């Protein structure tokens, strides 16, 4: 009998036979002998109780019994059988189901997390943005400047991949317009940013100055293309080949013979033999051509070129000679009556070297003329460092000149994927296995 003055409520029967104060889940957790909790007084808004005979569907805890009113008690779902859950995750169970992957609704293969990491701005390296970034220890990053974004895009283009050796010929029928300077700057830029091997070749039969502008006159004459031709059949590895070339930064350089009598002997066949060997160990080959379009070595250079750079100037004579160069190439016929260089001209790049410039010349007319006939036109500004005629250093160039050099390299690299002839079409060793065999 209960002690004290506590009087239990009267026993009233329910549809289940349980007291009215033990309804819903209360009977499941009430401890034996514990005093019962009085039920709240009924109100008009209280919904009728659900008969125990009505089946209770499984569902989330917030789900109400089907057919119950808004005041019904939530029903906790029955636990999912362990063997059912295992079928989603256990590979043994999946194998029993026919060896097929069992799809799990609501789950993906990880693609949903592709954007989970917030983008991080690149750290600026120049100007006030770099100063602010350093002063705040990186807590405030104003982002890259327009110049830095331009450099980033230029580097992306310069690093366009190559599927095999690629030959670029740099030439003009007029001397003194900066053809060798352009070759040097282009080669240095390509070698600085690309991960593959780049080499510049001096094919000028008139004692060219490519070596002078890259490694210095004294060093350039120690090993020349004539030495390589003499020992060509003995070169079997890249290490042996490096003994005949020079290094300017990351750019390899093959200089020409400085004795006029011997340099004149550099023929089309000699150039082709050298090019065939160099293409085994290098991906990008830049050739500084002479001024004679009908010279034997020049014919070999053009025949194996994948891309052409013609150098002129924003002056009347400099522009007309560059135009004459392109016109001769576009209209030249071979022995079969074909025009072998028309595609080369259509995809050519014209460089206007602004060392010679006059305010009396409308350079807009010159740019528009070439832009309508070739793939791209690049202006190379006058620069005090280039005007000295000494060894070229990209870091010593004025910002505008360096930007123009990188733009030239990017424009040339834009044509890497549009090869129409050149080394690959003439049976040069472009197969990966052959190249690896040659490098051993």
Steps between C-alpha positions, in 0.01 A plus 500: 500500500643842420628689794425860598213697367557407136181372341527343155253614240205280439554202274320565176514253220639578157473315169818313590398421856776723645437787738434834334820646649712238318457592136737523196860411590459566871433133581829405333724709726304520831700317770320234707373646826565862399219744557306556183499835326157653483373559150433862404137601509330447167425800289283561201801516270627159605469249216354160564743230595607251239374151561778252577369265234599751225836409345775758549715564188879539520637848442704783642424601862318810374260292291149469642283195496304480179152629542571672831419859562747783563502426873610138464814374672806440275593138455866385504566273200606145539878454449609396153613139486881471508511277194317765293752775585791265440383444144590863420853489633619138518669385180433136592129572511525683167671194352213282620264731312661419168837674525351837412560822690204575723399866456450702814241773464627846588871413475743585217852408396651815654411748227279684746816622678670645191437858618535442873838678520471876478714655221817669616628814335855487371744717695602820315872549444523857365371848580286620784309174511815313594582763765155472659517122493839505675403763760190303604686167503263369236184575694386740228560394143390759241567250220718518192537817299405522135866462399540189717183347357632570149831331584318198641299466180812541283680226691199271458519548123879468485481161671269354235606132471665356192441155355840489329794717388392838368711725278467880488683699230577869567597693188482800272662601173615825662788509744529728799132489601554298818457146369773351721384705798149365451627140481702541820216658697249242377730212588576632848131551577403154377779331693425693821136396528477168318598172661630337181828558316541802274794568267587799279692430179702755304452411133629832367764424236661839551658445844185562702500672838249282687773364725634850569161613632448192716836380634752761385734516203795326668292204619297467180804426283628211713243247371297551184270312267803413289643295789169319539483419129849352516407262785132459422511122460669457837234678707282239669376669819378838616811528717722466196291756311530753782873510434429680170244749630501790746265584783333840550282462806287197413536559126735282296688682222667361187716775354610547141849492362661844532738456207311636196648243261388206714160645594415539132545124464206432734259341250144373498621144551718607794210679664269203454752260655545727800127557539429128486738438788385797710135400464573178689614683812296823486129580478522859374755611238543869406705581190651843437504516120711705267376773268518298180173320430651299217806393697534124538486502881197730492315261273561219746381715788173591327433147382511364855339796679177456693467872569639822353590830667576789262675803648447852366487857625237776518680690223439509129800284404468266801133435431542460125781244542294296744208512255733398217615201705144380553406564137792295369414209729130511410565500124800266485439181300694177534591258218151344511327837458380509860519790745666333801519806724150646474380336820819614670433861397134487601599382850803731527573755776639842406720682751543876459825595670468862610871580532446703185188711517389840372214724597455573131400138432142388567575166664127424523495446123792256529341301784166475322667386179674204663211419735278433197752258347657300787387343827639765738707818521720578803686827562835483678568840664836671486704406806832638627616153604442353153660802331840423654548192281636310800377176661121511545356459848122485533513640853679811370223587256256782565157377617333586169770320301486190717123495466534519120754213501268280707208590275708395197579167668132451586389579144752252357386236750139558396594336169643182652175311445448611139798326343448441128843387384858525619701245697224243547406490132860444395549182700693645794507283808192607692398163642539490877682164501744614233571821688559315826731260318697793363534659844662195656 
